[in-house]
Amino acid sequence: MEGKEISQAVIRRLPRYYRYLGELMESGVERISSNELSERMKVTASQIRQDLNNFGGFGQQGYGYNVKYLYTEIAKILGIDKSHNMIVIGAGNLGQAIANYANFEKRGFVVKGLFDINPRLQGITVRGIEVRGMEEMEDFIRANDIEIVALTIPKNKAPEVAERVVACGVKAIWNFAHTDLNVPPDVIVENVHLSESLMRLSYNIVKSKK
Ligand code: NAI
């Protein structure tokens, strides 16, 4: 498995496998065939087998998949068997909503700090997390082993802030600002754009009416 390049399409599907397997575990299911999993997930059984074969399969002929084992292995692949410290920059509507969502922590994403340039927001707390001024950001990142920075600031501010966090050694940016960030090749940017998702939904509404 080590060193093998896994396609981004497979990586994108893994969280969904993880979610289904978690639900199966909660309902006491210990093993499942690719056919049963396929029915539940509305993905072909061959797609499931192909996807999971990327990681050595985990399945056994005639037995199916051991749910807990597969769940644990996918967590390791996704790196969510360990926790990741995160900060949110921009403590407005979206930044506060992210900080308020306690369930990220269940997946190991721990919001350690919130930052904003607006002095009126500085000092308030969201789910016990204090909003700090931007001048404290660099020291905070270094002192708290921050791996992920969520950017929930206006798009014209995002490039300069991204540059500052990259200069501190941060390698992962969760970007909500509606702009593409130019970062060095060793920095990963995951863009999340709800409006793009809505546009895809709109396309499908239009298509279904044709
Ligand atoms: P907001 O106006 O409520 O919050 C933005 C916050 O960023 C403000 O508190 C502001 O003081 C702060 N800020 C501005 N410049 C900053 C800087 N240089 N450093 C630190 N903080 C700074 O806006 P809202 O609704 O929370 O949206 C935030 C951003 O996220 C916007 O760019 C918006 O377009 C985007 N957005 C993206 C979505 C997505 O799906 N990707 C969904 C909703 C909003």
CSV table of C-alpha atoms and ligand atoms in Angstrom, one decimal, residues 89-95 115-118 121 134 152-155 157 161 176-178 192-195, ligand 1:
chain,number,residue,atom,x,y,z
A,89,ILE,CA,-9.7,32.5,10.2
A,90,GLY,CA,-12.8,34.8,9.8
A,91,ALA,CA,-15.1,34.6,12.8
A,92,GLY,CA,-18.2,35.8,10.9
A,93,ASN,CA,-21.3,33.7,10.1
A,94,LEU,CA,-19.6,30.8,8.4
A,95,GLY,CA,-16.5,30.7,10.7
A,115,PHE,CA,-9.2,34.6,14.4
A,116,ASP,CA,-10.6,37.8,13.0
A,117,ILE,CA,-9.5,41.3,12.1
A,118,ASN,CA,-12.6,42.9,13.5
A,121,LEU,CA,-15.3,40.1,17.6
A,134,MET,CA,-4.8,38.3,13.5
A,152,THR,CA,-13.8,31.9,6.0
A,153,ILE,CA,-12.9,35.4,5.0
A,154,PRO,CA,-13.7,37.5,2.0
A,155,LYS,CA,-12.1,36.3,-1.3
A,157,LYS,CA,-8.4,38.8,1.7
A,161,VAL,CA,-3.8,35.4,4.6
A,176,PHE,CA,-14.3,28.6,1.7
A,177,ALA,CA,-13.4,31.9,0.2
A,178,HIS,CA,-14.5,32.0,-3.4
A,192,VAL,CA,-15.5,23.9,-0.4
A,193,HIS,CA,-18.0,25.9,-2.4
A,194,LEU,CA,-21.7,25.4,-1.5
A,195,SER,CA,-22.8,27.6,-4.3
B,1,NAI,P1,-19.0,37.4,7.3
B,1,NAI,O1,-18.9,38.7,6.7
B,1,NAI,O2,-20.0,37.1,8.3
B,1,NAI,O3,-17.5,37.0,7.9
B,1,NAI,C1,-16.3,37.3,7.4
B,1,NAI,C2,-15.4,37.6,8.5
B,1,NAI,O4,-14.0,37.7,8.0
B,1,NAI,C3,-15.7,38.9,9.2
B,1,NAI,O5,-15.9,38.7,10.6
B,1,NAI,C4,-14.5,39.8,8.9
B,1,NAI,O6,-14.2,40.7,10.0
B,1,NAI,C5,-13.4,38.7,8.7
B,1,NAI,N1,-12.2,39.2,8.0
B,1,NAI,C6,-12.2,40.0,6.9
B,1,NAI,N2,-10.9,40.1,6.5
B,1,NAI,C7,-10.2,39.4,7.3
B,1,NAI,C8,-8.8,39.2,7.4
B,1,NAI,N3,-7.9,39.7,6.5
B,1,NAI,N4,-8.3,38.4,8.4
B,1,NAI,C9,-9.1,37.9,9.3
B,1,NAI,N5,-10.5,38.1,9.3
B,1,NAI,C10,-11.0,38.8,8.3
B,1,NAI,O7,-19.1,36.4,6.0
B,1,NAI,P2,-19.5,34.9,6.0
B,1,NAI,O8,-20.9,34.8,5.6
B,1,NAI,O9,-19.1,34.2,7.2
B,1,NAI,O10,-18.7,34.4,4.8
B,1,NAI,C11,-17.2,34.4,4.9
B,1,NAI,C12,-16.6,34.0,3.5
B,1,NAI,O11,-17.0,32.7,3.1
B,1,NAI,C13,-17.1,35.0,2.4
B,1,NAI,O12,-16.0,35.1,1.5
B,1,NAI,C14,-18.2,34.2,1.7
B,1,NAI,O13,-18.3,34.5,0.3
B,1,NAI,C15,-17.7,32.8,1.9
B,1,NAI,N6,-18.7,31.8,1.9
B,1,NAI,C16,-18.4,30.6,1.3
B,1,NAI,C17,-19.3,29.6,1.2
B,1,NAI,C18,-18.8,28.4,0.6
B,1,NAI,O14,-19.6,27.5,0.4
B,1,NAI,N7,-17.6,28.3,0.2
B,1,NAI,C19,-20.6,29.7,1.9
B,1,NAI,C20,-20.8,31.0,2.5
B,1,NAI,C21,-19.9,32.0,2.5
